[in-house]
Amino acid sequence: MRGDVRSRRVVVVPDVVVNPPDGASDRLSDVALCGWGVVALPPSDLPADIAQPLVTAAVDQVIAFLDGGYEVALLPCADDPGMRRFVAALAASGRTVADLA
Amino acid sequence: MRTVCYLAHCLLNANAKVDEGARCQGVHSPVLALLRDHGCTIRQMPCPELAFGGTRRFWAVREQYDTPAYRAHCRRLAEPVAAQMRADLAAGARVIVIGIDGSPSMGVELTAASDEWGGRPDKPRDEDYPVTLGAGLFTEALLDLLSGVVLGVRVVGIGQDLFDYDEAAELAKLDAMLGGAAGDAG
């Protein structure tokens, strides 16, 4: 048996964190080092007909983690359109998640 | 040429795995580092099993998931992923799908399969988790949706759901594919 090594900590991150621009810090590697798993949001410039079902899928997965008792947080990026879209969709499902402290 | 890698959800979030199925706490850092080294754009695919069975689901083989409802669920999740891949291909990017060999859903060359699994969940993972040649159910749905452009998409499985998982060998396999992608671009 391998045992259960899951951290039970999940952070939602915008695409700009997964794919940082040249010269930007690698925040994804930082959260990885702290043991967090990530739910990566789609790029904010993706057409709505493609992005919306991907955001819906992200919401469904976050709800599964919340219902499973996992800690879920948002990587603070309030000015990111993709993050705003996700937060709105999560709120529409009656759920909220706080920013990563 | 830009290389866009579509990762199985659990490569960036091992919390989506079943109990005792995770190989790390969260992000699989060796894969992330390899993708960073190759300058890849990273996209995370949804985990079909997490959304369907939640975090407390048991280990399962392909036959246990292979229902019309689960296939429809996989197809619904795969449709926007396939659309995004088509857009990346149309923009001139090289697209690589990185699945999980041994997974009933995300397997590429190997998938968990058994006609005997069912009933009381008493099958120890480290003794008889059965695999067979073939893709997982989500991978099948995705490749079906990519008909017409599928030859432009490279697909590889990391064997994290295999009992004899050899991380060094799996990373070398991925490194070779990514290196080949870079070489092709030249």
PDB file of C-alpha atoms in Angstrom:
ATOM      1  CA  MET A   1       0.000   0.000   0.000  1.00  0.00           C
ATOM      2  CA  ARG A   2       1.212   3.517  -0.783  1.00  0.00           C
ATOM      3  CA  GLY A   3      -0.898   5.194   1.876  1.00  0.00           C
ATOM      4  CA  ASP A   4      -2.803   8.378   1.242  1.00  0.00           C
ATOM      5  CA  VAL A   5      -0.449  11.258   0.452  1.00  0.00           C
ATOM      6  CA  ARG A   6      -3.087  13.670  -0.836  1.00  0.00           C
ATOM      7  CA  SER A   7      -2.739  17.070   0.832  1.00  0.00           C
ATOM      8  CA  ARG A   8      -6.503  17.719   0.764  1.00  0.00           C
ATOM      9  CA  ARG A   9      -5.663  21.319  -0.095  1.00  0.00           C
ATOM     10  CA  VAL A  10      -6.678  22.740  -3.462  1.00  0.00           C
ATOM     11  CA  VAL A  11      -6.153  26.232  -4.809  1.00  0.00           C
ATOM     12  CA  VAL A  12      -7.952  27.661  -7.830  1.00  0.00           C
ATOM     13  CA  VAL A  13      -5.581  29.561 -10.121  1.00  0.00           C
ATOM     14  CA  PRO A  14      -6.070  31.654 -13.259  1.00  0.00           C
ATOM     15  CA  ASP A  15      -4.354  30.740 -16.503  1.00  0.00           C
ATOM     16  CA  VAL A  16      -1.812  33.524 -16.072  1.00  0.00           C
ATOM     17  CA  VAL A  17      -0.427  31.655 -13.064  1.00  0.00           C
ATOM     18  CA  VAL A  18      -0.196  28.365 -14.947  1.00  0.00           C
ATOM     19  CA  ASN A  19       1.322  30.075 -17.968  1.00  0.00           C
ATOM     20  CA  PRO A  20       3.113  33.160 -16.633  1.00  0.00           C
ATOM     21  CA  PRO A  21       4.437  35.723 -19.086  1.00  0.00           C
ATOM     22  CA  ASP A  22       8.162  35.820 -19.721  1.00  0.00           C
ATOM     23  CA  GLY A  23       9.980  37.259 -16.737  1.00  0.00           C
ATOM     24  CA  ALA A  24       7.095  36.801 -14.302  1.00  0.00           C
ATOM     25  CA  SER A  25       7.511  34.745 -11.158  1.00  0.00           C
ATOM     26  CA  ASP A  26       6.421  31.093 -11.276  1.00  0.00           C
ATOM     27  CA  ARG A  27       3.640  31.111  -8.676  1.00  0.00           C
ATOM     28  CA  LEU A  28       2.460  27.670  -9.768  1.00  0.00           C
ATOM     29  CA  SER A  29       5.757  26.134  -8.720  1.00  0.00           C
ATOM     30  CA  ASP A  30       5.507  28.046  -5.445  1.00  0.00           C
ATOM     31  CA  VAL A  31       2.102  26.591  -4.556  1.00  0.00           C
ATOM     32  CA  ALA A  32       3.315  23.181  -5.707  1.00  0.00           C
ATOM     33  CA  LEU A  33       6.187  23.321  -3.245  1.00  0.00           C
ATOM     34  CA  CYS A  34       3.686  24.025  -0.455  1.00  0.00           C
ATOM     35  CA  GLY A  35       1.758  20.864  -1.283  1.00  0.00           C
ATOM     36  CA  TRP A  36      -1.299  22.420  -2.860  1.00  0.00           C
ATOM     37  CA  GLY A  37      -3.044  20.860  -5.808  1.00  0.00           C
ATOM     38  CA  VAL A  38      -4.488  23.252  -8.348  1.00  0.00           C
ATOM     39  CA  VAL A  39      -7.645  23.690 -10.364  1.00  0.00           C
ATOM     40  CA  ALA A  40      -6.498  25.713 -13.370  1.00  0.00           C
ATOM     41  CA  LEU A  41      -8.991  28.055 -14.993  1.00  0.00           C
ATOM     42  CA  PRO A  42      -9.166  28.453 -18.771  1.00  0.00           C
ATOM     43  CA  PRO A  43      -7.482  31.444 -20.437  1.00  0.00           C
ATOM     44  CA  SER A  44      -9.506  34.617 -19.996  1.00  0.00           C
ATOM     45  CA  ASP A  45      -9.431  35.360 -23.728  1.00  0.00           C
ATOM     46  CA  LEU A  46     -11.027  32.059 -24.710  1.00  0.00           C
ATOM     47  CA  PRO A  47     -14.331  32.478 -26.588  1.00  0.00           C
ATOM     48  CA  ALA A  48     -17.281  32.236 -24.212  1.00  0.00           C
ATOM     49  CA  ASP A  49     -18.807  29.197 -25.909  1.00  0.00           C
ATOM     50  CA  ILE A  50     -15.629  27.244 -25.147  1.00  0.00           C
ATOM     51  CA  ALA A  51     -14.760  28.856 -21.810  1.00  0.00           C
ATOM     52  CA  GLN A  52     -18.151  28.611 -20.129  1.00  0.00           C
ATOM     53  CA  PRO A  53     -18.394  24.794 -20.059  1.00  0.00           C
ATOM     54  CA  LEU A  54     -14.785  24.636 -18.835  1.00  0.00           C
ATOM     55  CA  VAL A  55     -15.647  27.042 -16.003  1.00  0.00           C
ATOM     56  CA  THR A  56     -18.722  24.950 -15.212  1.00  0.00           C
ATOM     57  CA  ALA A  57     -16.494  21.877 -14.997  1.00  0.00           C
ATOM     58  CA  ALA A  58     -14.132  23.726 -12.657  1.00  0.00           C
ATOM     59  CA  VAL A  59     -17.057  24.719 -10.435  1.00  0.00           C
ATOM     60  CA  ASP A  60     -18.303  21.118 -10.320  1.00  0.00           C
ATOM     61  CA  GLN A  61     -14.872  19.917  -9.289  1.00  0.00           C
ATOM     62  CA  VAL A  62     -14.470  22.551  -6.599  1.00  0.00           C
ATOM     63  CA  ILE A  63     -17.863  21.583  -5.195  1.00  0.00           C
ATOM     64  CA  ALA A  64     -16.744  17.945  -5.123  1.00  0.00           C
ATOM     65  CA  PHE A  65     -13.679  18.961  -3.115  1.00  0.00           C
ATOM     66  CA  LEU A  66     -15.697  21.144  -0.743  1.00  0.00           C
ATOM     67  CA  ASP A  67     -18.235  18.374  -0.177  1.00  0.00           C
ATOM     68  CA  GLY A  68     -15.376  15.961   0.447  1.00  0.00           C
ATOM     69  CA  GLY A  69     -14.082  18.159   3.258  1.00  0.00           C
ATOM     70  CA  TYR A  70     -11.044  19.469   1.388  1.00  0.00           C
ATOM     71  CA  GLU A  71      -9.636  22.946   1.977  1.00  0.00           C
ATOM     72  CA  VAL A  72     -10.215  25.042  -1.138  1.00  0.00           C
ATOM     73  CA  ALA A  73      -8.874  28.565  -1.719  1.00  0.00           C
ATOM     74  CA  LEU A  74      -8.504  31.071  -4.516  1.00  0.00           C
ATOM     75  CA  LEU A  75      -5.120  32.411  -5.460  1.00  0.00           C
ATOM     76  CA  PRO A  76      -5.786  36.147  -5.100  1.00  0.00           C
ATOM     77  CA  CYS A  77      -6.199  37.550  -8.623  1.00  0.00           C
ATOM     78  CA  ALA A  78      -9.335  39.677  -8.343  1.00  0.00           C
ATOM     79  CA  ASP A  79      -8.411  41.668 -11.434  1.00  0.00           C
ATOM     80  CA  ASP A  80      -8.184  38.584 -13.622  1.00  0.00           C
ATOM     81  CA  PRO A  81     -11.284  38.229 -15.859  1.00  0.00           C
ATOM     82  CA  GLY A  82     -11.061  34.432 -15.773  1.00  0.00           C
ATOM     83  CA  MET A  83     -11.038  34.403 -11.988  1.00  0.00           C
ATOM     84  CA  ARG A  84     -13.967  36.832 -11.845  1.00  0.00           C
ATOM     85  CA  ARG A  85     -15.910  34.579 -14.215  1.00  0.00           C
ATOM     86  CA  PHE A  86     -15.196  31.554 -12.032  1.00  0.00           C
ATOM     87  CA  VAL A  87     -16.142  33.318  -8.788  1.00  0.00           C
ATOM     88  CA  ALA A  88     -19.436  34.431 -10.330  1.00  0.00           C
ATOM     89  CA  ALA A  89     -20.221  30.897 -11.522  1.00  0.00           C
ATOM     90  CA  LEU A  90     -19.360  29.453  -8.115  1.00  0.00           C
ATOM     91  CA  ALA A  91     -21.577  32.034  -6.408  1.00  0.00           C
ATOM     92  CA  ALA A  92     -24.425  31.125  -8.769  1.00  0.00           C
ATOM     93  CA  SER A  93     -24.157  27.574  -7.438  1.00  0.00           C
ATOM     94  CA  GLY A  94     -24.540  28.914  -3.898  1.00  0.00           C
ATOM     95  CA  ARG A  95     -20.915  28.389  -2.906  1.00  0.00           C
ATOM     96  CA  THR A  96     -18.048  30.694  -2.029  1.00  0.00           C
ATOM     97  CA  VAL A  97     -14.348  30.172  -1.498  1.00  0.00           C
ATOM     98  CA  ALA A  98     -11.955  32.538   0.290  1.00  0.00           C
ATOM     99  CA  ASP A  99      -8.646  33.801  -0.987  1.00  0.00           C
ATOM    100  CA  LEU A 100      -5.506  31.927  -0.044  1.00  0.00           C
ATOM    101  CA  ALA A 101      -4.162  33.555   3.107  1.00  0.00           C
TER     102      ALA A 101
ATOM    103  CA  MET B   1       6.188  26.584 -32.882  1.00  0.00           C
ATOM    104  CA  ARG B   2       4.372  26.728 -29.563  1.00  0.00           C
ATOM    105  CA  THR B   3       3.733  23.401 -27.827  1.00  0.00           C
ATOM    106  CA  VAL B   4       0.488  23.186 -25.867  1.00  0.00           C
ATOM    107  CA  CYS B   5       0.206  20.302 -23.404  1.00  0.00           C
ATOM    108  CA  TYR B   6      -3.194  19.185 -22.168  1.00  0.00           C
ATOM    109  CA  LEU B   7      -2.669  17.434 -18.848  1.00  0.00           C
ATOM    110  CA  ALA B   8      -4.818  14.934 -17.034  1.00  0.00           C
ATOM    111  CA  HIS B   9      -6.253  16.887 -14.109  1.00  0.00           C
ATOM    112  CA  CYS B  10      -4.421  14.874 -11.443  1.00  0.00           C
ATOM    113  CA  LEU B  11      -0.968  15.763 -12.772  1.00  0.00           C
ATOM    114  CA  LEU B  12      -1.607  19.234 -11.368  1.00  0.00           C
ATOM    115  CA  ASN B  13      -3.863  18.072  -8.564  1.00  0.00           C
ATOM    116  CA  ALA B  14      -3.305  14.665  -7.010  1.00  0.00           C
ATOM    117  CA  ASN B  15      -6.195  15.438  -4.654  1.00  0.00           C
ATOM    118  CA  ALA B  16      -8.466  14.266  -7.456  1.00  0.00           C
ATOM    119  CA  LYS B  17      -7.068  10.739  -7.201  1.00  0.00           C
ATOM    120  CA  VAL B  18      -8.735   7.925  -5.296  1.00  0.00           C
ATOM    121  CA  ASP B  19      -7.558   7.062  -1.797  1.00  0.00           C
ATOM    122  CA  GLU B  20      -4.045   5.584  -2.052  1.00  0.00           C
ATOM    123  CA  GLY B  21      -3.874   6.465  -5.728  1.00  0.00           C
ATOM    124  CA  ALA B  22      -1.869   9.679  -5.374  1.00  0.00           C
ATOM    125  CA  ARG B  23       1.848   9.781  -6.074  1.00  0.00           C
ATOM    126  CA  CYS B  24       2.319  13.241  -4.530  1.00  0.00           C
ATOM    127  CA  GLN B  25       0.492  15.761  -2.361  1.00  0.00           C
ATOM    128  CA  GLY B  26      -0.793  18.039  -5.107  1.00  0.00           C
ATOM    129  CA  VAL B  27       1.079  19.199  -8.201  1.00  0.00           C
ATOM    130  CA  HIS B  28       3.388  16.575  -9.670  1.00  0.00           C
ATOM    131  CA  SER B  29       6.458  18.794  -9.668  1.00  0.00           C
ATOM    132  CA  PRO B  30       8.721  16.643 -11.877  1.00  0.00           C
ATOM    133  CA  VAL B  31       6.222  16.812 -14.746  1.00  0.00           C
ATOM    134  CA  LEU B  32       5.692  20.536 -14.183  1.00  0.00           C
ATOM    135  CA  ALA B  33       9.447  21.158 -14.208  1.00  0.00           C
ATOM    136  CA  LEU B  34       9.823  19.170 -17.425  1.00  0.00           C
ATOM    137  CA  LEU B  35       7.078  21.164 -19.136  1.00  0.00           C
ATOM    138  CA  ARG B  36       8.607  24.409 -17.908  1.00  0.00           C
ATOM    139  CA  ASP B  37      12.036  23.342 -19.204  1.00  0.00           C
ATOM    140  CA  HIS B  38      10.523  22.782 -22.648  1.00  0.00           C
ATOM    141  CA  GLY B  39       8.648  26.079 -22.598  1.00  0.00           C
ATOM    142  CA  CYS B  40       5.263  24.412 -22.996  1.00  0.00           C
ATOM    143  CA  THR B  41       1.906  26.079 -22.584  1.00  0.00           C
ATOM    144  CA  ILE B  42      -0.002  24.084 -19.965  1.00  0.00           C
ATOM    145  CA  ARG B  43      -3.705  23.337 -19.931  1.00  0.00           C
ATOM    146  CA  GLN B  44      -5.473  21.165 -17.352  1.00  0.00           C
ATOM    147  CA  MET B  45      -8.260  18.869 -18.480  1.00  0.00           C
ATOM    148  CA  PRO B  46     -11.166  18.173 -16.114  1.00  0.00           C
ATOM    149  CA  CYS B  47     -11.172  14.952 -14.091  1.00  0.00           C
ATOM    150  CA  PRO B  48     -14.239  13.004 -15.199  1.00  0.00           C
ATOM    151  CA  GLU B  49     -14.158  10.621 -12.256  1.00  0.00           C
ATOM    152  CA  LEU B  50     -13.984  13.375  -9.615  1.00  0.00           C
ATOM    153  CA  ALA B  51     -17.029  15.188 -10.947  1.00  0.00           C
ATOM    154  CA  PHE B  52     -18.924  11.911 -11.324  1.00  0.00           C
ATOM    155  CA  GLY B  53     -17.992   9.971  -8.202  1.00  0.00           C
ATOM    156  CA  GLY B  54     -16.607  12.595  -5.821  1.00  0.00           C
ATOM    157  CA  THR B  55     -13.550  12.375  -3.615  1.00  0.00           C
ATOM    158  CA  ARG B  56     -14.662   9.234  -1.774  1.00  0.00           C
ATOM    159  CA  ARG B  57     -15.091   6.985  -4.800  1.00  0.00           C
ATOM    160  CA  PHE B  58     -13.512   3.544  -4.779  1.00  0.00           C
ATOM    161  CA  TRP B  59     -10.891   2.330  -7.201  1.00  0.00           C
ATOM    162  CA  ALA B  60     -12.650   1.078 -10.287  1.00  0.00           C
ATOM    163  CA  VAL B  61     -11.961  -0.522 -13.609  1.00  0.00           C
ATOM    164  CA  ARG B  62     -13.206   0.590 -16.979  1.00  0.00           C
ATOM    165  CA  GLU B  63     -16.114  -1.835 -17.046  1.00  0.00           C
ATOM    166  CA  GLN B  64     -17.562  -0.305 -13.864  1.00  0.00           C
ATOM    167  CA  TYR B  65     -17.609   3.161 -15.422  1.00  0.00           C
ATOM    168  CA  ASP B  66     -18.655   2.070 -18.894  1.00  0.00           C
ATOM    169  CA  THR B  67     -22.290   3.159 -18.886  1.00  0.00           C
ATOM    170  CA  PRO B  68     -24.170   5.443 -21.269  1.00  0.00           C
ATOM    171  CA  ALA B  69     -24.419   8.074 -18.527  1.00  0.00           C
ATOM    172  CA  TYR B  70     -20.687   8.085 -17.834  1.00  0.00           C
ATOM    173  CA  ARG B  71     -19.833   8.121 -21.541  1.00  0.00           C
ATOM    174  CA  ALA B  72     -22.163  11.104 -21.984  1.00  0.00           C
ATOM    175  CA  HIS B  73     -20.518  12.795 -18.998  1.00  0.00           C
ATOM    176  CA  CYS B  74     -17.064  12.239 -20.542  1.00  0.00           C
ATOM    177  CA  ARG B  75     -18.221  13.557 -23.896  1.00  0.00           C
ATOM    178  CA  ARG B  76     -19.746  16.662 -22.297  1.00  0.00           C
ATOM    179  CA  LEU B  77     -16.459  17.389 -20.534  1.00  0.00           C
ATOM    180  CA  ALA B  78     -14.364  16.571 -23.592  1.00  0.00           C
ATOM    181  CA  GLU B  79     -16.271  18.811 -26.019  1.00  0.00           C
ATOM    182  CA  PRO B  80     -14.857  22.175 -24.856  1.00  0.00           C
ATOM    183  CA  VAL B  81     -11.408  20.606 -24.465  1.00  0.00           C
ATOM    184  CA  ALA B  82     -11.532  19.390 -28.055  1.00  0.00           C
ATOM    185  CA  ALA B  83     -12.720  22.823 -29.195  1.00  0.00           C
ATOM    186  CA  GLN B  84      -9.809  24.447 -27.388  1.00  0.00           C
ATOM    187  CA  MET B  85      -7.404  21.982 -29.001  1.00  0.00           C
ATOM    188  CA  ARG B  86      -8.812  22.748 -32.438  1.00  0.00           C
ATOM    189  CA  ALA B  87      -8.268  26.463 -31.765  1.00  0.00           C
ATOM    190  CA  ASP B  88      -4.672  25.814 -30.686  1.00  0.00           C
ATOM    191  CA  LEU B  89      -4.033  23.718 -33.796  1.00  0.00           C
ATOM    192  CA  ALA B  90      -5.593  26.384 -35.999  1.00  0.00           C
ATOM    193  CA  ALA B  91      -3.244  28.915 -34.399  1.00  0.00           C
ATOM    194  CA  GLY B  92      -0.303  26.785 -35.471  1.00  0.00           C
ATOM    195  CA  ALA B  93       0.503  25.193 -32.116  1.00  0.00           C
ATOM    196  CA  ARG B  94       1.597  21.630 -31.574  1.00  0.00           C
ATOM    197  CA  VAL B  95      -0.829  19.846 -29.241  1.00  0.00           C
ATOM    198  CA  ILE B  96       0.147  17.047 -26.884  1.00  0.00           C
ATOM    199  CA  VAL B  97      -2.298  15.202 -24.618  1.00  0.00           C
ATOM    200  CA  ILE B  98      -0.743  13.776 -21.459  1.00  0.00           C
ATOM    201  CA  GLY B  99      -2.982  11.141 -19.918  1.00  0.00           C
ATOM    202  CA  ILE B 100      -2.561   8.574 -17.149  1.00  0.00           C
ATOM    203  CA  ASP B 101      -1.818   5.039 -18.199  1.00  0.00           C
ATOM    204  CA  GLY B 102      -3.661   2.526 -16.047  1.00  0.00           C
ATOM    205  CA  SER B 103      -6.613   4.860 -15.516  1.00  0.00           C
ATOM    206  CA  PRO B 104     -10.072   3.660 -16.523  1.00  0.00           C
ATOM    207  CA  SER B 105     -10.825   7.176 -17.775  1.00  0.00           C
ATOM    208  CA  MET B 106      -7.557   8.903 -18.649  1.00  0.00           C
ATOM    209  CA  GLY B 107      -5.526   5.919 -19.901  1.00  0.00           C
ATOM    210  CA  VAL B 108      -3.823   6.279 -23.273  1.00  0.00           C
ATOM    211  CA  GLU B 109      -2.121   2.978 -24.058  1.00  0.00           C
ATOM    212  CA  LEU B 110      -3.118   1.076 -20.925  1.00  0.00           C
ATOM    213  CA  THR B 111      -6.387   1.160 -19.029  1.00  0.00           C
ATOM    214  CA  ALA B 112      -7.692  -0.616 -15.943  1.00  0.00           C
ATOM    215  CA  ALA B 113     -10.008  -3.401 -17.025  1.00  0.00           C
ATOM    216  CA  SER B 114     -11.511  -6.556 -15.569  1.00  0.00           C
ATOM    217  CA  ASP B 115     -14.697  -8.509 -16.105  1.00  0.00           C
ATOM    218  CA  GLU B 116     -14.499  -9.744 -12.521  1.00  0.00           C
ATOM    219  CA  TRP B 117     -14.391  -6.484 -10.559  1.00  0.00           C
ATOM    220  CA  GLY B 118     -17.613  -5.542  -8.813  1.00  0.00           C
ATOM    221  CA  GLY B 119     -19.479  -5.943  -5.574  1.00  0.00           C
ATOM    222  CA  ARG B 120     -17.546  -5.673  -2.319  1.00  0.00           C
ATOM    223  CA  PRO B 121     -14.524  -3.392  -2.859  1.00  0.00           C
ATOM    224  CA  ASP B 122     -11.933  -5.804  -1.521  1.00  0.00           C
ATOM    225  CA  LYS B 123      -9.334  -5.780  -4.287  1.00  0.00           C
ATOM    226  CA  PRO B 124      -5.947  -4.636  -2.972  1.00  0.00           C
ATOM    227  CA  ARG B 125      -4.387  -2.160  -5.355  1.00  0.00           C
ATOM    228  CA  ASP B 126      -0.894  -3.519  -4.953  1.00  0.00           C
ATOM    229  CA  GLU B 127      -1.764  -7.096  -5.842  1.00  0.00           C
ATOM    230  CA  ASP B 128      -4.154  -7.332  -8.712  1.00  0.00           C
ATOM    231  CA  TYR B 129      -5.107  -3.979 -10.219  1.00  0.00           C
ATOM    232  CA  PRO B 130      -5.697  -5.285 -13.712  1.00  0.00           C
ATOM    233  CA  VAL B 131      -4.763  -3.371 -16.862  1.00  0.00           C
ATOM    234  CA  THR B 132      -5.087  -4.095 -20.515  1.00  0.00           C
ATOM    235  CA  LEU B 133      -4.101  -2.440 -23.762  1.00  0.00           C
ATOM    236  CA  GLY B 134      -6.401   0.381 -24.726  1.00  0.00           C
ATOM    237  CA  ALA B 135      -7.489   3.901 -23.871  1.00  0.00           C
ATOM    238  CA  GLY B 136      -9.660   5.118 -21.029  1.00  0.00           C
ATOM    239  CA  LEU B 137     -13.227   6.283 -21.536  1.00  0.00           C
ATOM    240  CA  PHE B 138     -12.513  10.035 -21.444  1.00  0.00           C
ATOM    241  CA  THR B 139      -9.535   9.638 -23.763  1.00  0.00           C
ATOM    242  CA  GLU B 140     -11.731   7.704 -26.179  1.00  0.00           C
ATOM    243  CA  ALA B 141     -14.373  10.430 -26.135  1.00  0.00           C
ATOM    244  CA  LEU B 142     -11.769  13.146 -26.657  1.00  0.00           C
ATOM    245  CA  LEU B 143     -10.078  11.397 -29.569  1.00  0.00           C
ATOM    246  CA  ASP B 144     -13.466  10.726 -31.153  1.00  0.00           C
ATOM    247  CA  LEU B 145     -14.297  14.436 -30.951  1.00  0.00           C
ATOM    248  CA  LEU B 146     -10.980  15.249 -32.602  1.00  0.00           C
ATOM    249  CA  SER B 147     -11.742  13.300 -35.731  1.00  0.00           C
ATOM    250  CA  GLY B 148     -10.360  15.153 -38.703  1.00  0.00           C
ATOM    251  CA  VAL B 149      -7.526  16.742 -36.747  1.00  0.00           C
ATOM    252  CA  VAL B 150      -6.553  13.846 -34.510  1.00  0.00           C
ATOM    253  CA  LEU B 151      -3.447  13.116 -36.578  1.00  0.00           C
ATOM    254  CA  GLY B 152      -2.149  16.529 -35.541  1.00  0.00           C
ATOM    255  CA  VAL B 153      -2.434  15.661 -31.859  1.00  0.00           C
ATOM    256  CA  ARG B 154       0.168  13.583 -30.068  1.00  0.00           C
ATOM    257  CA  VAL B 155      -1.009  11.529 -27.114  1.00  0.00           C
ATOM    258  CA  VAL B 156       1.098  10.033 -24.340  1.00  0.00           C
ATOM    259  CA  GLY B 157       0.262   8.328 -21.069  1.00  0.00           C
ATOM    260  CA  ILE B 158       2.219   8.674 -17.832  1.00  0.00           C
ATOM    261  CA  GLY B 159       1.900   5.348 -16.012  1.00  0.00           C
ATOM    262  CA  GLN B 160       0.996   6.712 -12.599  1.00  0.00           C
ATOM    263  CA  ASP B 161      -1.870   4.236 -12.196  1.00  0.00           C
ATOM    264  CA  LEU B 162       0.337   1.233 -12.880  1.00  0.00           C
ATOM    265  CA  PHE B 163       1.628  -0.900 -10.023  1.00  0.00           C
ATOM    266  CA  ASP B 164       5.113  -1.024 -11.573  1.00  0.00           C
ATOM    267  CA  TYR B 165       5.252   2.753 -12.208  1.00  0.00           C
ATOM    268  CA  ASP B 166       8.802   3.793 -13.025  1.00  0.00           C
ATOM    269  CA  GLU B 167       8.948   7.559 -12.652  1.00  0.00           C
ATOM    270  CA  ALA B 168      12.356   8.008 -14.246  1.00  0.00           C
ATOM    271  CA  ALA B 169      11.324   5.993 -17.293  1.00  0.00           C
ATOM    272  CA  GLU B 170       8.002   7.810 -17.614  1.00  0.00           C
ATOM    273  CA  LEU B 171       9.634  11.228 -17.374  1.00  0.00           C
ATOM    274  CA  ALA B 172      12.221  10.178 -19.954  1.00  0.00           C
ATOM    275  CA  LYS B 173       9.411   9.119 -22.282  1.00  0.00           C
ATOM    276  CA  LEU B 174       7.704  12.480 -21.867  1.00  0.00           C
ATOM    277  CA  ASP B 175      10.987  14.344 -22.235  1.00  0.00           C
ATOM    278  CA  ALA B 176      11.671  12.529 -25.488  1.00  0.00           C
ATOM    279  CA  MET B 177       8.247  13.425 -26.844  1.00  0.00           C
ATOM    280  CA  LEU B 178       8.604  17.061 -25.857  1.00  0.00           C
ATOM    281  CA  GLY B 179      12.102  17.155 -27.287  1.00  0.00           C
ATOM    282  CA  GLY B 180      10.824  15.629 -30.471  1.00  0.00           C
ATOM    283  CA  ALA B 181       8.128  18.245 -30.571  1.00  0.00           C
ATOM    284  CA  ALA B 182      10.741  20.966 -30.284  1.00  0.00           C
ATOM    285  CA  GLY B 183      12.847  19.259 -32.928  1.00  0.00           C
ATOM    286  CA  ASP B 184       9.935  18.991 -35.322  1.00  0.00           C
ATOM    287  CA  ALA B 185       9.294  22.668 -34.867  1.00  0.00           C
ATOM    288  CA  GLY B 186      12.787  23.439 -36.072  1.00  0.00           C
TER     289      GLY B 186
END
